[in-house]
PDB file of C-alpha atoms in Angstrom:
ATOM      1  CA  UNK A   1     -97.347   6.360 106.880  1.00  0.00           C
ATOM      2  CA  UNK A   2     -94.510   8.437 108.087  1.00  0.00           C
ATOM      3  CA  UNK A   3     -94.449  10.612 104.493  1.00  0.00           C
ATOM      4  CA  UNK A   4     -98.452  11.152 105.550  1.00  0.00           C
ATOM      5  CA  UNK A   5     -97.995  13.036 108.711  1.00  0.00           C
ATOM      6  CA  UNK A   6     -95.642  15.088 107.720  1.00  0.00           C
ATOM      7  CA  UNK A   7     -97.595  16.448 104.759  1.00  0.00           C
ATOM      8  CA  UNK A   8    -100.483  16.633 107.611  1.00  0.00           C
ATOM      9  CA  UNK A   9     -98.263  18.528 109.932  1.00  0.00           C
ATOM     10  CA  UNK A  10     -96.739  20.902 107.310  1.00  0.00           C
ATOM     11  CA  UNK A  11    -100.304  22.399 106.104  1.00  0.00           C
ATOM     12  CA  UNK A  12    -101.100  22.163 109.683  1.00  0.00           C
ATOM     13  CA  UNK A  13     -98.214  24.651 110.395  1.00  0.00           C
ATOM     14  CA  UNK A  14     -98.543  26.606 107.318  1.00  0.00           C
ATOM     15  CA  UNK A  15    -102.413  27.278 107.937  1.00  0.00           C
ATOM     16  CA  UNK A  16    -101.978  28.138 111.705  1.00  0.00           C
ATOM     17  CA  UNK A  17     -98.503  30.330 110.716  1.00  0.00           C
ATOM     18  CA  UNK A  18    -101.109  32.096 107.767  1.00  0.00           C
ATOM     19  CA  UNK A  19    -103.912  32.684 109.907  1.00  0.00           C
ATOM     20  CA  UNK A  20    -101.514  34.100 112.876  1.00  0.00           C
ATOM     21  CA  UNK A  21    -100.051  36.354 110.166  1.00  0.00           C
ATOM     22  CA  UNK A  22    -103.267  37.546 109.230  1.00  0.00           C
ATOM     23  CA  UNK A  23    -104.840  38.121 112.922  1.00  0.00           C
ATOM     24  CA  UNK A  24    -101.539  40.486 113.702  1.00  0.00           C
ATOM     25  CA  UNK A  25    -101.303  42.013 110.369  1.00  0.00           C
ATOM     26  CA  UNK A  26    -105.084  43.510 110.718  1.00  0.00           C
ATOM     27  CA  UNK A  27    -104.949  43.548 114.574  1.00  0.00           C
ATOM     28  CA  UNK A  28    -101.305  46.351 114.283  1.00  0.00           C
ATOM     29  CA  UNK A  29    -103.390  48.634 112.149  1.00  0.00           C
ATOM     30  CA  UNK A  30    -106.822  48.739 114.030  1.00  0.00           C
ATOM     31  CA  UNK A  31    -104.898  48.823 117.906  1.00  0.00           C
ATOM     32  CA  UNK A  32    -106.601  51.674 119.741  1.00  0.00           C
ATOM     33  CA  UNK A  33    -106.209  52.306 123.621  1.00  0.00           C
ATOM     34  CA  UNK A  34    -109.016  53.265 125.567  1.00  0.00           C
ATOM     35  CA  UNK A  35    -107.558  55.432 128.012  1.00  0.00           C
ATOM     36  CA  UNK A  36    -108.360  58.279 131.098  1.00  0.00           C
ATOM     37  CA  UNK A  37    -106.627  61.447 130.971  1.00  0.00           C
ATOM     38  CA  UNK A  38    -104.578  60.954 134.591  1.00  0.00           C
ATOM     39  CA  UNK A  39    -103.747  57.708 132.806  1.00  0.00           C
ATOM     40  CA  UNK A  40    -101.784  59.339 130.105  1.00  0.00           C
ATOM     41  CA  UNK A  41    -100.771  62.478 131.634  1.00  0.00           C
ATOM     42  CA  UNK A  42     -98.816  61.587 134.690  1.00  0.00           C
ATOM     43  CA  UNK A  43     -96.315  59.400 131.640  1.00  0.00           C
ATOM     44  CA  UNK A  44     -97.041  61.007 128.203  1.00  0.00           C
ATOM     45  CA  UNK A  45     -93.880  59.217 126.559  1.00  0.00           C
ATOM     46  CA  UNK A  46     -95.243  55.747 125.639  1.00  0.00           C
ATOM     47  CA  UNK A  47     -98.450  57.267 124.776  1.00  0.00           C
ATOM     48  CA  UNK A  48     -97.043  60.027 121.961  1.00  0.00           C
ATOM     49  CA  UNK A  49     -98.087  59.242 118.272  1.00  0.00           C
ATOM     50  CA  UNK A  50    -100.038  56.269 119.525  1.00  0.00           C
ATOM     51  CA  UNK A  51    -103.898  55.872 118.467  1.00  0.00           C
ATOM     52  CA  UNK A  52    -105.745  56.758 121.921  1.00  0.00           C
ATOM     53  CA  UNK A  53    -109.565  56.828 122.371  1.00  0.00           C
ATOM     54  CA  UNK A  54    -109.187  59.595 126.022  1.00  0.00           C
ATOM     55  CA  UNK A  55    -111.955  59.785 127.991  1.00  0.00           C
ATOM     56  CA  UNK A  56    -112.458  62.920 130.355  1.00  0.00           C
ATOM     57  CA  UNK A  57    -114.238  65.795 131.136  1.00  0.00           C
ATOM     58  CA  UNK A  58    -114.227  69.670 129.038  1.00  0.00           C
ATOM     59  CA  UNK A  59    -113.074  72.256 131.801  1.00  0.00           C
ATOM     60  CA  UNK A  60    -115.587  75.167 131.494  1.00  0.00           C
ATOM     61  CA  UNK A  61    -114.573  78.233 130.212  1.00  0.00           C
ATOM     62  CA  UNK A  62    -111.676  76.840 127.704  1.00  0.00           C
ATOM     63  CA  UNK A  63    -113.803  76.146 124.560  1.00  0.00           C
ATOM     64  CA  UNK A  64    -111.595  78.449 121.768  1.00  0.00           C
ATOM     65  CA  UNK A  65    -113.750  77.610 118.522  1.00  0.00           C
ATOM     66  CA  UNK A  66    -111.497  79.907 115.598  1.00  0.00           C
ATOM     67  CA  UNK A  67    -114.116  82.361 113.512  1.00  0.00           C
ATOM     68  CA  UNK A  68    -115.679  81.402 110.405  1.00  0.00           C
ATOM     69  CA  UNK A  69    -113.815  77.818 111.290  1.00  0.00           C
ATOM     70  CA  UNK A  70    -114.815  74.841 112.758  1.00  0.00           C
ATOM     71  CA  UNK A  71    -111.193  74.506 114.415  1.00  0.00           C
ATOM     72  CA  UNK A  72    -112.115  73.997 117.912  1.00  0.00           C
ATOM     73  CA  UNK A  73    -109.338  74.145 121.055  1.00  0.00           C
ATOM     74  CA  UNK A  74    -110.014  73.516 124.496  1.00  0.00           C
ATOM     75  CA  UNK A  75    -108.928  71.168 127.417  1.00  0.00           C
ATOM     76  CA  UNK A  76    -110.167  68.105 128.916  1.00  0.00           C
ATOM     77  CA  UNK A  77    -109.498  67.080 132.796  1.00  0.00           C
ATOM     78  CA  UNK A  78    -110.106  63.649 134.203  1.00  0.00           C
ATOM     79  CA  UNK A  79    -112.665  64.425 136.563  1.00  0.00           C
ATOM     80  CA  UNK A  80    -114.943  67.792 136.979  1.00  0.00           C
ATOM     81  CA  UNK A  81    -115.136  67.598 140.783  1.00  0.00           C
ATOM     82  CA  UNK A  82    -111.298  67.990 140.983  1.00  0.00           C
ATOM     83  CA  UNK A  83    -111.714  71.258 139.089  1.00  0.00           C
ATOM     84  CA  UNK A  84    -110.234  73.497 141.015  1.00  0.00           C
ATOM     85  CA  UNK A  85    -107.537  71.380 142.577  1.00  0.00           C
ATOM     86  CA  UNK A  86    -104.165  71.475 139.910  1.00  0.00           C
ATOM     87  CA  UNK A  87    -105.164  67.824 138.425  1.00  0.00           C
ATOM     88  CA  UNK A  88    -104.125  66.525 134.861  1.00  0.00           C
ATOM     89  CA  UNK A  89    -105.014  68.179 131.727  1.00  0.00           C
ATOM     90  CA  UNK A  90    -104.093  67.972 128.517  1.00  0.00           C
ATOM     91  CA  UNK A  91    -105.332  70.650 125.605  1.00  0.00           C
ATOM     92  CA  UNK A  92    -107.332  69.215 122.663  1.00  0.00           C
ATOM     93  CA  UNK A  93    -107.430  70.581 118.946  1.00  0.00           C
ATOM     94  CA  UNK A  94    -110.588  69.207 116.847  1.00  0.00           C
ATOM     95  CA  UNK A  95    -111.471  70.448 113.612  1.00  0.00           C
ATOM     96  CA  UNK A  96    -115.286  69.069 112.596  1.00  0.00           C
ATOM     97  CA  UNK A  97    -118.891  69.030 113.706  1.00  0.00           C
ATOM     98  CA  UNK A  98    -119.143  68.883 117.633  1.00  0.00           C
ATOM     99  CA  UNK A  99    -121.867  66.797 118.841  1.00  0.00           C
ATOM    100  CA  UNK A 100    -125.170  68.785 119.998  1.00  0.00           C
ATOM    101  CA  UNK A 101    -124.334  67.924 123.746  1.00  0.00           C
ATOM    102  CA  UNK A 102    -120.372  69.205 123.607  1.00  0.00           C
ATOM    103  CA  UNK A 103    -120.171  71.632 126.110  1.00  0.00           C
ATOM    104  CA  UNK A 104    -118.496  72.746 129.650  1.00  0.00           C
ATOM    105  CA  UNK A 105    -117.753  69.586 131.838  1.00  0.00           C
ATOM    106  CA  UNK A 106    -119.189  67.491 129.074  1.00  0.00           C
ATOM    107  CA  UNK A 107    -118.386  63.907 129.452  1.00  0.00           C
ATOM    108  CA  UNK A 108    -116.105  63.338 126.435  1.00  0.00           C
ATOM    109  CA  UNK A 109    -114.354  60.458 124.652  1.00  0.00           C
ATOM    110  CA  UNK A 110    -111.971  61.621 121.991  1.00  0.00           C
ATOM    111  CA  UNK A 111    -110.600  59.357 118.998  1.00  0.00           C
ATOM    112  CA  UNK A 112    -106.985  60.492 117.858  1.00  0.00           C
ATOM    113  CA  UNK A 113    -102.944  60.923 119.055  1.00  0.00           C
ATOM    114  CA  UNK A 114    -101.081  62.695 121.468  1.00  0.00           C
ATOM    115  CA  UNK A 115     -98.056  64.391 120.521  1.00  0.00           C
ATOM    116  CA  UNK A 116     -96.068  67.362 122.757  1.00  0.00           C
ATOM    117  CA  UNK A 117     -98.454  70.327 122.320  1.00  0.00           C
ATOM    118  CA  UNK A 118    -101.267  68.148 122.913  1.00  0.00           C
ATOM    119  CA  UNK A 119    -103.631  65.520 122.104  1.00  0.00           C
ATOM    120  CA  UNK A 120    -104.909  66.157 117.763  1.00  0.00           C
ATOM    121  CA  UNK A 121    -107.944  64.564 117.576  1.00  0.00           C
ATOM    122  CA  UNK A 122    -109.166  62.822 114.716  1.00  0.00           C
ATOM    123  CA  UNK A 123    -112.099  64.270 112.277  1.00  0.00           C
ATOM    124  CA  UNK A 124    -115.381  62.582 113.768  1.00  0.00           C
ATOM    125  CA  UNK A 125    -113.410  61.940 116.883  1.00  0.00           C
ATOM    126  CA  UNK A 126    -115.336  63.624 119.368  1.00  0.00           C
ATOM    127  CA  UNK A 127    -118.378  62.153 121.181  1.00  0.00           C
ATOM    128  CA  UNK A 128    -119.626  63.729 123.770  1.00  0.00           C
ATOM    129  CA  UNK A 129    -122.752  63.007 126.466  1.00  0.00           C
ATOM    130  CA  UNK A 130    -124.598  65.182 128.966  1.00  0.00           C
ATOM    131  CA  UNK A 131    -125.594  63.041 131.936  1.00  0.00           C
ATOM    132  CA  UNK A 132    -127.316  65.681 133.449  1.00  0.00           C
ATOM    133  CA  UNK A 133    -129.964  65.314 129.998  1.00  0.00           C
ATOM    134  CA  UNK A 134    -130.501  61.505 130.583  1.00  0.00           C
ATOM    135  CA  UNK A 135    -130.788  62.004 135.151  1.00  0.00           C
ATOM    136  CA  UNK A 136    -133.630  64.037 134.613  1.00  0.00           C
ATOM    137  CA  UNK A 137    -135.826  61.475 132.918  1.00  0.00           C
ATOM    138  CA  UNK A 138    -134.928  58.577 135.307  1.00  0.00           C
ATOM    139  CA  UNK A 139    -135.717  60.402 138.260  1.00  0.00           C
ATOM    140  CA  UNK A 140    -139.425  61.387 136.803  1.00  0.00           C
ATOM    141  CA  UNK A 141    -139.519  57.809 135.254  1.00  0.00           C
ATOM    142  CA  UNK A 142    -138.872  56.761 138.782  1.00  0.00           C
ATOM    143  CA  UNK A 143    -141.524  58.864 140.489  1.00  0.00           C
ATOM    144  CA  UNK A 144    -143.994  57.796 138.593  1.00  0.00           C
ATOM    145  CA  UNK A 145    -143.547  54.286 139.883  1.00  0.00           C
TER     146      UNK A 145
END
């Protein structure tokens, strides 16, 4: 009975030892931290070369898109009511299709790393929403209630 449990226990160990291989094998790879820009900024160092999904706002006027490119620079701030106080920013370099709605103090989410002259975002890694689009209809939806 004795030679019985311990094959039990030995494919017992190797299939949870396999399976908890596997889970941090894929898990490493696919790690992406969804972060705010004062978040990151006021501590860059654990955050450089790290896959970062950085959520913040454009600050108007600093959309540089290069001629004839589609090499895109500006900067993104944590929070467009804070504009004109000296909060965190951090400059952004995207090279791709913006989204239709990507424009001054656009809400933004940006897929890619940060590294010292900024944060390089990835191609497709910029999504971008206009709340002021979407407020519009819910307060006429509302009305006509």
């Amino acid at each position: 009975m004795t030679h019985r449990y311990i094959k039990v226990g030995l494919t017992a160990a190797v299939l949870v030892l396999a399976f908890a291989g596997m889970l941090w094998s894929t898990l490493r790879e696919g790690t992406e931290y969804y972060k705010n820009i004062d978040e990151v900024m006021t501590n860059t160092e654990p955050w450089q070369g790290k896959q970062l999904q950085l959520h913040g706002y454009v600050v108007p006027n600093s959309i540089f898109v290069k001629k004839d490119t589609l090499e895109y620079r500006f900067k993104v701030q944590n929070n467009p009511a804070r504009s004109s106080e000296a909060g965190n920013v951090v400059s952004v370099t995207y090279k791709g299709i913006v989204p239709d709605t990507f424009k001054d103090e656009a809400e933004v989410v940006l897929k890619g790393k940060l590294s010292p002259e900024g944060f390089h975002t990835d191609p497709n890694g910029v999504m971008a929403k206009c709340p002021s689009k979407y407020e519009a209809q819910e307060k006429s939806a509302s009305a006509g209630s």
